[in-house]
Tab-separated table of C-alpha atoms in Angstrom:
chain	number	residue	atom	x	y	z
V	1	MET	CA	90.594	66.435	91.061
V	2	HIS	CA	93.841	64.602	90.476
V	3	ARG	CA	96.327	65.935	87.766
V	4	ASP	CA	99.610	65.935	87.287
V	5	HIS	CA	99.987	69.367	86.850
V	6	LEU	CA	97.369	72.530	87.160
V	7	ASP	CA	96.005	74.945	84.868
V	8	PRO	CA	97.324	78.564	84.839
V	9	ALA	CA	93.186	79.087	85.230
V	10	ASP	CA	93.607	77.658	88.381
V	11	LEU	CA	95.039	79.889	89.998
V	12	ILE	CA	92.713	82.947	89.101
V	13	GLY	CA	91.090	84.355	91.568
V	14	LEU	CA	94.360	83.404	94.495
V	15	THR	CA	94.886	86.674	94.545
V	16	GLN	CA	92.158	88.972	95.588
V	17	ASP	CA	91.400	91.729	92.963
V	18	ARG	CA	90.188	95.041	95.507
V	19	SER	CA	88.337	97.977	94.464
V	20	GLY	CA	87.334	100.336	97.261
V	21	PRO	CA	89.261	102.878	99.343
V	22	LEU	CA	93.080	103.235	99.943
V	23	ARG	CA	94.406	101.141	102.352
V	24	VAL	CA	97.700	102.148	103.817
V	25	GLY	CA	99.712	100.456	106.870
V	26	VAL	CA	102.074	102.293	108.985
V	27	GLY	CA	104.716	99.625	111.121
V	28	GLY	CA	107.587	100.179	112.483
V	29	PRO	CA	109.302	99.909	115.873
V	30	VAL	CA	107.748	100.814	119.162
V	31	GLY	CA	108.016	104.450	120.675
V	32	SER	CA	109.646	105.511	116.420
V	33	GLY	CA	105.679	107.694	116.451
V	34	LYS	CA	103.532	105.774	114.400
V	35	THR	CA	100.543	106.457	116.445
V	36	ALA	CA	101.973	110.285	116.945
V	37	LEU	CA	101.849	110.215	112.501
V	38	VAL	CA	98.872	108.460	111.942
V	39	ALA	CA	97.014	111.227	114.180
V	40	ALA	CA	98.732	113.605	112.116
V	41	LEU	CA	97.602	112.368	108.895
V	42	CYS	CA	94.280	112.118	110.616
V	43	ARG	CA	94.286	115.881	111.179
V	44	ALA	CA	95.877	117.171	107.700
V	45	LEU	CA	93.369	114.805	105.955
V	46	ALA	CA	90.448	114.225	108.096
V	47	ASP	CA	88.637	117.511	107.067
V	48	GLU	CA	88.108	117.078	103.356
V	49	LEU	CA	88.626	113.465	102.884
V	50	SER	CA	86.201	110.442	105.049
V	51	VAL	CA	89.461	108.731	107.250
V	52	VAL	CA	89.071	105.354	109.131
V	53	VAL	CA	91.875	104.043	111.453
V	54	VAL	CA	92.703	100.773	112.519
V	55	THR	CA	95.403	99.922	115.531
V	56	ASN	CA	96.463	96.778	116.991
V	57	ASP	CA	98.204	98.485	120.472
V	58	ILE	CA	99.612	95.095	121.950
V	59	TYR	CA	98.498	95.693	125.639
V	60	THR	CA	94.844	98.013	125.268
V	61	THR	CA	92.924	100.401	123.106
V	62	GLU	CA	96.032	103.199	124.168
V	63	ASP	CA	96.431	103.819	120.484
V	64	ALA	CA	92.553	104.375	119.606
V	65	ASP	CA	92.288	106.589	123.243
V	66	PHE	CA	94.748	108.737	121.938
V	67	LEU	CA	93.015	108.951	118.788
V	68	ARG	CA	90.159	110.266	119.788
V	69	HIS	CA	91.236	111.851	122.853
V	70	ASN	CA	93.338	114.307	120.406
V	71	GLY	CA	89.494	114.632	119.403
V	72	VAL	CA	90.995	113.604	115.841
V	73	LEU	CA	88.469	110.872	114.609
V	74	ALA	CA	84.942	109.884	115.987
V	75	ASP	CA	84.970	107.099	118.170
V	76	ASP	CA	82.982	105.028	115.602
V	77	ARG	CA	85.730	106.175	112.939
V	78	ILE	CA	88.443	103.755	115.260
V	79	ARG	CA	89.273	100.285	115.804
V	80	ALA	CA	91.668	98.217	118.173
V	81	VAL	CA	92.527	94.586	117.333
V	82	ARG	CA	94.187	92.397	119.863
V	83	THR	CA	96.687	89.904	118.336
V	84	GLY	CA	97.741	87.538	120.700
V	85	CYS	CA	101.147	88.490	121.431
V	86	CYS	CA	102.022	88.287	118.186
V	87	PRO	CA	101.689	91.753	116.257
V	88	HIS	CA	103.709	91.257	113.276
V	89	THR	CA	101.132	88.006	112.658
V	90	ALA	CA	98.510	89.946	113.090
V	91	ILE	CA	99.453	92.187	109.739
V	92	ARG	CA	101.360	89.478	107.264
V	93	ASP	CA	100.626	86.080	108.094
V	94	ASP	CA	97.537	85.563	109.461
V	95	ILE	CA	95.538	89.024	108.485
V	96	THR	CA	92.164	87.849	109.713
V	97	ALA	CA	91.149	90.213	112.469
V	98	ASN	CA	92.148	92.868	110.672
V	99	LEU	CA	90.524	92.474	107.274
V	100	ASP	CA	87.337	91.756	109.661
V	101	GLU	CA	87.904	95.189	111.074
V	102	VAL	CA	88.566	97.419	107.652
V	103	GLU	CA	85.985	95.671	105.969
V	104	ASP	CA	83.479	96.437	108.469
V	105	LEU	CA	84.374	100.281	108.695
V	106	GLU	CA	84.432	100.212	104.716
V	107	ARG	CA	80.867	99.363	105.331
V	108	ARG	CA	80.286	101.257	107.540
V	109	HIS	CA	81.549	104.482	106.087
V	110	ASP	CA	82.424	104.241	102.909
V	111	PRO	CA	85.690	105.883	103.320
V	112	ASP	CA	88.255	107.678	100.818
V	113	LEU	CA	91.395	106.376	103.101
V	114	VAL	CA	92.062	103.447	105.364
V	115	LEU	CA	94.650	103.620	108.126
V	116	VAL	CA	96.013	100.392	109.868
V	117	GLU	CA	99.169	101.185	112.250
V	118	SER	CA	100.800	97.895	113.175
V	119	GLY	CA	101.940	97.339	116.880
V	120	GLY	CA	105.320	97.872	117.775
V	121	ASP	CA	107.721	95.472	116.848
V	122	ASN	CA	110.685	95.291	115.065
V	123	LEU	CA	112.573	95.572	111.825
V	124	THR	CA	111.464	92.565	109.956
V	125	ALA	CA	108.061	93.471	110.825
V	126	THR	CA	105.846	94.130	107.031
V	127	PHE	CA	102.718	94.158	105.957
V	128	SER	CA	101.067	91.740	103.752
V	129	TYR	CA	99.661	92.920	100.754
V	130	GLY	CA	95.901	91.084	101.344
V	131	LEU	CA	95.946	93.788	103.741
V	132	ILE	CA	96.690	96.687	102.735
V	133	ASP	CA	97.379	98.600	99.032
V	134	ARG	CA	100.772	100.828	100.416
V	135	GLN	CA	102.998	100.195	103.760
V	136	ILE	CA	105.095	102.664	105.715
V	137	PHE	CA	107.528	102.047	107.536
V	138	VAL	CA	108.777	104.418	110.602
V	139	VAL	CA	111.683	104.868	112.495
V	140	ASP	CA	112.989	107.526	114.387
V	141	VAL	CA	116.989	108.861	114.951
V	142	ALA	CA	116.881	108.229	118.514
V	143	GLY	CA	116.948	104.018	117.566
V	144	GLY	CA	120.612	105.158	116.401
V	145	ASP	CA	121.775	105.789	113.088
V	146	LYS	CA	122.505	102.777	111.767
V	147	VAL	CA	118.735	101.241	111.945
V	148	PRO	CA	118.345	102.038	107.776
V	149	ARG	CA	121.766	99.856	107.370
V	150	LYS	CA	120.730	97.203	109.373
V	151	GLY	CA	118.125	96.535	106.361
V	152	GLY	CA	115.270	94.652	106.837
V	153	PRO	CA	112.277	94.130	104.737
V	154	GLY	CA	110.389	97.097	106.213
V	155	VAL	CA	113.282	99.740	105.156
V	156	THR	CA	114.102	98.113	101.882
V	157	ARG	CA	110.976	97.024	100.489
V	158	SER	CA	108.143	100.112	102.574
V	159	ASP	CA	106.592	101.974	99.546
V	160	LEU	CA	107.597	105.031	102.164
V	161	LEU	CA	110.294	104.992	104.714
V	162	VAL	CA	109.518	107.946	107.636
V	163	ILE	CA	113.206	108.927	109.531
V	164	ASN	CA	111.185	110.408	112.557
V	165	LYS	CA	112.139	112.851	115.544
V	166	ILE	CA	115.084	115.012	113.267
V	167	ASP	CA	114.353	117.551	115.821
V	168	LEU	CA	116.498	115.095	118.274
V	169	ALA	CA	119.162	114.408	116.135
V	170	ASP	CA	121.940	116.434	117.321
V	171	ARG	CA	121.248	115.355	120.947
V	172	VAL	CA	121.200	111.962	120.830
V	173	GLY	CA	124.286	112.035	118.052
V	174	ALA	CA	122.408	110.606	115.255
V	175	ASP	CA	123.760	111.668	111.622
V	176	LEU	CA	121.038	112.544	109.300
V	177	ASP	CA	123.439	112.626	106.129
V	178	VAL	CA	124.376	109.067	106.878
V	179	MET	CA	120.965	107.892	107.554
V	180	ARG	CA	119.831	109.405	104.281
V	181	ARG	CA	122.942	107.634	102.861
V	182	ASP	CA	122.360	104.401	103.934
V	183	SER	CA	118.415	104.623	103.381
V	184	ALA	CA	119.013	105.161	99.121
V	185	THR	CA	121.769	102.409	98.765
V	186	GLN	CA	118.952	99.892	100.599
V	187	ARG	CA	115.659	101.216	98.997
V	188	GLY	CA	116.872	102.104	95.751
V	189	ASP	CA	114.261	104.051	94.035
V	190	LEU	CA	111.698	103.718	96.398
V	191	PRO	CA	111.503	107.172	98.741
V	192	THR	CA	112.320	108.198	102.311
V	193	VAL	CA	110.914	111.336	104.007
V	194	LEU	CA	113.392	113.076	107.454
V	195	ILE	CA	110.386	114.238	109.423
V	196	SER	CA	109.702	115.781	112.944
V	197	LEU	CA	106.743	115.654	113.613
V	198	ARG	CA	106.950	118.830	116.209
V	199	ALA	CA	107.648	120.901	113.886
V	200	PRO	CA	104.587	122.941	112.515
V	201	ASP	CA	103.533	120.718	109.292
V	202	GLY	CA	106.305	118.448	110.454
V	203	VAL	CA	104.083	115.749	108.861
V	204	ARG	CA	103.701	117.759	105.244
V	205	PRO	CA	106.016	115.544	102.932
V	206	VAL	CA	103.960	112.100	104.282
V	207	VAL	CA	100.574	113.878	103.877
V	208	ASP	CA	101.985	114.769	99.749
V	209	TRP	CA	103.385	110.909	99.667
V	210	VAL	CA	99.434	110.092	100.817
V	211	ARG	CA	97.635	112.204	98.280
V	212	ALA	CA	99.785	110.856	95.260
V	213	GLY	CA	98.751	107.792	96.782
V	214	LEU	CA	95.561	108.284	96.742
V	215	HIS	CA	95.161	109.504	93.220
V	216	ALA	CA	96.916	106.853	91.455
V	217	HIS	CA	94.267	104.714	93.606
V	218	THR	CA	91.429	106.194	92.307
V	219	HIS	CA	92.912	107.086	88.524
S	24	MET	CA	93.050	55.598	112.398
S	25	THR	CA	95.270	52.536	110.489
S	26	THR	CA	98.430	53.635	110.369
S	27	HIS	CA	98.945	52.678	106.796
S	28	GLN	CA	97.182	55.143	105.431
S	29	ILE	CA	98.489	58.340	103.932
S	30	VAL	CA	96.307	60.845	105.868
S	31	PRO	CA	94.888	63.441	103.195
S	32	ALA	CA	97.718	66.449	102.891
S	33	ALA	CA	94.474	69.070	103.128
S	34	LEU	CA	93.503	67.523	106.976
S	35	LEU	CA	97.175	69.067	107.358
S	36	THR	CA	96.454	72.340	105.886
S	37	LEU	CA	93.509	72.036	108.014
S	38	ALA	CA	94.708	71.784	110.519
S	39	ASP	CA	98.163	73.561	110.618
S	40	GLY	CA	98.424	76.856	113.054
S	41	ARG	CA	99.897	79.111	110.049
S	42	PHE	CA	96.412	77.994	108.056
S	43	PRO	CA	95.493	82.590	108.492
S	44	ALA	CA	91.861	81.632	110.280
S	45	GLY	CA	92.364	84.316	113.087
S	46	GLY	CA	93.207	81.423	115.598
S	47	HIS	CA	96.470	82.875	116.416
S	48	ALA	CA	94.607	85.501	118.494
S	49	HIS	CA	92.358	83.342	120.448
S	50	SER	CA	93.969	81.722	123.732
S	51	GLY	CA	91.029	79.599	124.178
S	52	GLY	CA	90.328	80.871	128.240
S	53	VAL	CA	94.232	80.212	128.909
S	54	GLU	CA	94.379	84.226	129.329
S	55	VAL	CA	92.095	83.738	131.627
S	56	ALA	CA	94.115	80.541	133.456
S	57	VAL	CA	97.369	82.034	133.690
S	58	ALA	CA	96.436	85.008	135.772
S	59	ASP	CA	94.135	82.701	137.696
S	60	GLY	CA	97.289	80.592	138.566
S	61	THR	CA	95.859	77.809	136.980
S	62	VAL	CA	98.211	76.858	134.088
S	63	HIS	CA	101.014	78.236	135.365
S	64	ASP	CA	103.611	75.277	134.140
S	65	VAL	CA	103.881	72.174	131.932
S	66	ALA	CA	102.304	70.082	134.178
S	67	SER	CA	99.432	72.434	134.249
S	68	LEU	CA	98.728	73.329	131.219
S	69	TYR	CA	98.373	68.929	130.977
S	70	GLU	CA	95.419	69.010	132.853
S	71	PHE	CA	93.974	71.999	131.277
S	72	LEU	CA	94.358	70.986	127.618
S	73	HIS	CA	92.908	67.849	128.841
S	74	GLY	CA	89.553	68.335	130.796
S	75	ARG	CA	89.080	71.634	127.411
S	76	LEU	CA	90.110	68.172	125.293
S	77	HIS	CA	87.209	66.450	126.286
S	78	THR	CA	84.537	68.855	127.242
S	79	THR	CA	84.382	71.878	124.415
S	80	GLY	CA	86.898	69.988	122.808
S	81	LEU	CA	83.889	67.032	122.288
S	82	THR	CA	80.971	69.695	121.517
S	83	GLN	CA	82.670	71.245	118.747
S	84	ALA	CA	84.486	68.021	117.176
S	85	ALA	CA	80.381	66.468	117.044
S	86	LEU	CA	79.566	70.022	115.740
S	87	ALA	CA	82.464	69.536	112.627
S	88	ALA	CA	81.537	66.383	112.100
S	89	ALA	CA	78.292	66.793	111.371
S	90	ALA	CA	78.662	69.746	109.269
S	91	ALA	CA	81.153	67.978	107.177
S	92	ASP	CA	78.330	65.143	106.629
S	93	ALA	CA	75.795	67.809	106.333
S	94	ALA	CA	73.878	68.558	102.955
S	95	ASP	CA	73.133	72.182	104.215
S	96	PRO	CA	75.580	73.050	107.593
S	97	ALA	CA	73.693	76.492	108.378
S	98	GLY	CA	70.938	73.852	109.637
S	99	LEU	CA	73.230	73.905	112.896
S	100	ASP	CA	73.322	77.510	113.552
S	101	ALA	CA	70.891	77.099	115.675
S	102	HIS	CA	72.404	74.207	117.495
S	103	ALA	CA	75.591	75.675	118.273
S	104	ASP	CA	74.246	78.565	119.474
S	105	ALA	CA	72.410	76.248	122.252
S	106	ARG	CA	76.077	75.179	122.822
S	107	HIS	CA	77.713	78.351	123.390
S	108	PRO	CA	75.919	79.786	126.997
S	109	ALA	CA	77.953	83.083	127.217
S	110	ALA	CA	77.091	85.516	124.527
S	111	VAL	CA	80.666	86.582	124.302
S	112	GLN	CA	81.343	83.041	123.229
S	113	ARG	CA	78.837	83.012	120.516
S	114	ARG	CA	80.315	86.225	119.302
S	115	VAL	CA	84.027	84.680	119.295
S	116	SER	CA	83.056	81.725	117.894
S	117	ARG	CA	81.269	83.327	114.625
S	118	ALA	CA	84.156	85.509	114.445
S	119	GLN	CA	86.590	82.907	114.190
S	120	GLY	CA	83.982	80.817	111.822
S	121	ARG	CA	83.733	84.050	109.285
S	122	ALA	CA	87.744	83.865	109.163
S	123	VAL	CA	87.830	80.195	108.332
S	124	LEU	CA	85.264	80.556	105.988
S	125	ARG	CA	86.836	83.122	104.436
S	126	ALA	CA	90.275	81.068	104.150
S	127	GLY	CA	88.441	78.081	103.255
S	128	ARG	CA	86.742	79.346	100.369
S	129	ALA	CA	90.251	80.688	99.006
S	130	ALA	CA	91.663	77.010	99.815
S	131	TRP	CA	89.118	74.949	98.227
S	132	PRO	CA	86.100	76.699	96.386
S	133	ALA	CA	82.776	74.906	96.815
S	134	PRO	CA	79.081	75.737	96.902
S	135	VAL	CA	78.864	73.968	100.097
S	136	LEU	CA	80.681	77.121	101.340
S	137	GLU	CA	79.219	79.916	99.271
S	138	ALA	CA	76.083	78.401	100.818
S	139	LEU	CA	77.257	79.096	104.187
S	140	ALA	CA	77.835	82.326	103.491
S	141	VAL	CA	74.645	83.275	102.439
S	142	GLY	CA	72.934	80.925	105.076
S	143	CYS	CA	74.854	82.353	108.081
S	144	PRO	CA	75.130	85.949	107.775
S	145	ASP	CA	76.481	86.835	110.702
S	146	GLY	CA	79.601	83.821	110.221
S	147	PRO	CA	78.956	80.941	111.078
S	148	HIS	CA	79.612	79.319	114.215
S	149	HIS	CA	84.042	77.906	113.861
S	150	ALA	CA	82.758	73.887	113.892
S	151	VAL	CA	79.914	75.148	111.742
S	152	ALA	CA	82.276	76.549	109.445
S	153	LEU	CA	85.476	74.088	109.672
S	154	GLY	CA	83.083	71.219	109.548
S	155	ALA	CA	82.312	72.752	105.795
S	156	VAL	CA	85.016	73.623	104.756
S	157	ALA	CA	86.746	70.281	104.772
S	158	ALA	CA	84.030	68.849	103.268
S	159	ALA	CA	84.745	71.045	100.529
S	160	ALA	CA	88.294	69.658	101.339
S	161	GLU	CA	86.963	66.584	100.080
S	162	LEU	CA	87.869	65.760	104.010
S	163	SER	CA	85.682	63.062	106.094
S	164	PRO	CA	83.841	64.201	109.306
S	165	GLY	CA	86.127	62.149	111.432
S	166	HIS	CA	88.529	64.143	109.670
S	167	ALA	CA	86.692	67.092	110.403
S	168	ALA	CA	86.434	66.189	114.195
S	169	LEU	CA	90.178	65.436	114.462
S	170	ALA	CA	91.410	69.094	113.120
S	171	ILE	CA	89.050	70.738	115.443
S	172	THR	CA	89.894	68.959	118.336
S	173	TYR	CA	93.808	69.009	117.705
S	174	GLY	CA	92.897	73.156	117.643
S	175	THR	CA	91.202	73.144	120.366
S	176	VAL	CA	94.658	71.631	121.933
S	177	THR	CA	97.004	73.966	120.219
S	178	GLY	CA	95.785	76.663	120.047
S	179	PRO	CA	95.265	77.388	124.142
S	180	ALA	CA	99.150	75.228	123.946
S	181	SER	CA	100.473	78.323	122.078
S	182	ALA	CA	98.726	80.317	124.244
S	183	ALA	CA	100.589	79.312	127.055
S	184	LEU	CA	103.883	79.402	125.839
S	185	ARG	CA	103.730	83.001	124.855
S	186	LEU	CA	102.372	84.288	127.989
S	187	LEU	CA	104.333	82.315	130.509
S	188	GLY	CA	107.345	81.534	128.577
S	189	LEU	CA	106.795	78.189	128.953
S	190	ASP	CA	109.740	75.633	127.235
S	191	PRO	CA	108.316	74.891	123.519
S	192	TYR	CA	109.660	71.523	123.892
S	193	GLY	CA	107.556	70.665	126.654
S	194	VAL	CA	104.622	72.325	125.411
S	195	HIS	CA	105.123	70.245	122.400
S	196	GLY	CA	105.572	67.005	124.441
S	197	VAL	CA	102.449	67.951	125.817
S	198	ILE	CA	100.086	68.236	122.640
S	199	ALA	CA	102.629	65.053	121.411
S	200	ARG	CA	100.250	63.550	124.216
S	201	LEU	CA	97.820	64.488	124.301
S	202	GLY	CA	97.361	62.994	120.454
S	203	GLU	CA	95.627	59.804	121.120
S	204	ASP	CA	93.419	61.974	123.143
S	205	CYS	CA	92.543	63.862	120.317
S	206	GLU	CA	91.720	60.635	118.036
S	207	ARG	CA	89.302	59.390	120.698
S	208	VAL	CA	87.444	62.739	121.124
S	209	ALA	CA	87.655	62.782	117.231
S	210	ALA	CA	85.763	59.342	116.996
S	211	GLN	CA	83.372	59.654	119.647
S	212	ALA	CA	82.056	63.149	117.523
S	213	ALA	CA	82.332	61.385	114.515
S	214	ALA	CA	80.633	58.460	115.562
S	215	CYS	CA	77.219	60.292	117.163
S	216	ILE	CA	76.291	62.116	114.013
S	217	CYS	CA	73.643	60.158	112.851
S	218	GLU	CA	71.918	61.239	115.614
S	219	PRO	CA	69.135	63.904	115.056
S	220	TRP	CA	71.126	67.435	115.476
S	221	ALA	CA	69.524	68.234	119.076
S	222	ASP	CA	71.226	64.849	120.483
S	223	LEU	CA	74.730	66.150	119.925
S	224	PRO	CA	77.390	66.323	122.457
S	225	ALA	CA	76.667	69.484	124.596
S	226	ALA	CA	79.969	69.465	126.971
S	227	THR	CA	81.045	72.269	128.281
S	228	GLY	CA	83.207	73.761	130.985
S	229	PRO	CA	81.059	75.981	133.460
S	230	LEU	CA	84.296	77.336	134.728
S	231	SER	CA	85.517	78.291	131.166
S	232	ASP	CA	82.308	80.224	130.139
S	233	LEU	CA	82.271	82.057	133.136
S	234	ALA	CA	85.826	82.706	132.627
S	235	ALA	CA	84.931	83.771	129.285
S	236	ILE	CA	82.362	86.546	130.575
S	237	ARG	CA	84.898	87.806	132.769
S	238	HIS	CA	88.054	87.817	130.526
S	239	GLU	CA	85.656	90.267	127.706
S	240	HIS	CA	85.365	93.268	130.781
S	241	TRP	CA	89.043	92.699	131.263
S	242	GLU	CA	90.755	96.353	131.026
S	243	VAL	CA	93.925	95.137	129.611
S	244	ARG	CA	94.215	91.843	127.806
S	245	LEU	CA	95.951	90.574	124.954
S	246	PHE	CA	93.549	87.669	123.170
S	247	ALA	CA	90.625	88.607	121.900
S	248	SER	CA	89.184	85.240	123.379
């Protein structure tokens, strides 16, 4: 095969054309509430939808255990992936281990929704769209109200930015208006929600976003 | 390898640590070796890698070369199984093989790769998949052997760097110094492929086999193997 230039037809098929359940990635820095958000989403949706979860905890199967112990999902609907000290690689540059687990769960359970929770990383760690369809980036007010202004691909490009723990804003001196304004500046038309998972039904704005995503994905 | 020949770019693609075949999550036994204290600095890393290259590395290289040469690489499946004494190693090898095959099918689509996917429904072994992908990329059995020996060195080296915080220049100095060894082992492997497959090299490291079994049962581990 020796040609000066490829025919455009040679590039067909290089982008995965995937039908199947909606896959949502949940990323964000350590301690921002990714696991709590996944648990809350499962609690809110598991009665009406078939949900499976893949977690990428860096150290142990702790995240998966957290979901099990909260009685959110059956054991066989949760998988933990080991990322060899590279949580960002496992969700972006080399998605192999996660794809293996996602596809196996899809074969076994034929779910409506797949949640992939990344290991805690930094503001630059985002998902490859070869692994997921949409991604949520979770930050929290305790990480400082300058986080949205700092930007990075998680803040600027994620499909939904979640600013969590707004109940702590007063205690840590975080200005929610600043965070809201900076997020809007960084993200243009992309949505941002400010929530507290501790509040009753605090996860509702994210549930609504997932439902809208499911509707768009299947219609 | 003659010095004036340009190496095919496909070999660089296949051997590149960024080739998305799941390698970053595997330590090649280094996670246990670090915990045991066997690997603790650049010099002990060199000893570990040197030993691995001439045992497991040779066996893997011979399988990869044979697969690159074979009309039906799936026929090597049982021979590869026999060369992974611990059950966990067989599982890990097949998981990595699936990953190589997935990436390879996207990079160099070929009927031989489709046939391998069908012939090994649980996933082909790593070396078998890599050899078949090398052939699909129009690389030689020797290239396939070199790619896998190089990975035998670079994967664990990278894991040691991450686990111990070793100096990356020192680690790559070790990798560079093992370059000729990689070529020698690959050439030795490529020279074996005419034999019946049962006679392919079967060198292993018994301590590594045992370490892999222990590692699987650790409560806390950062690497899949």
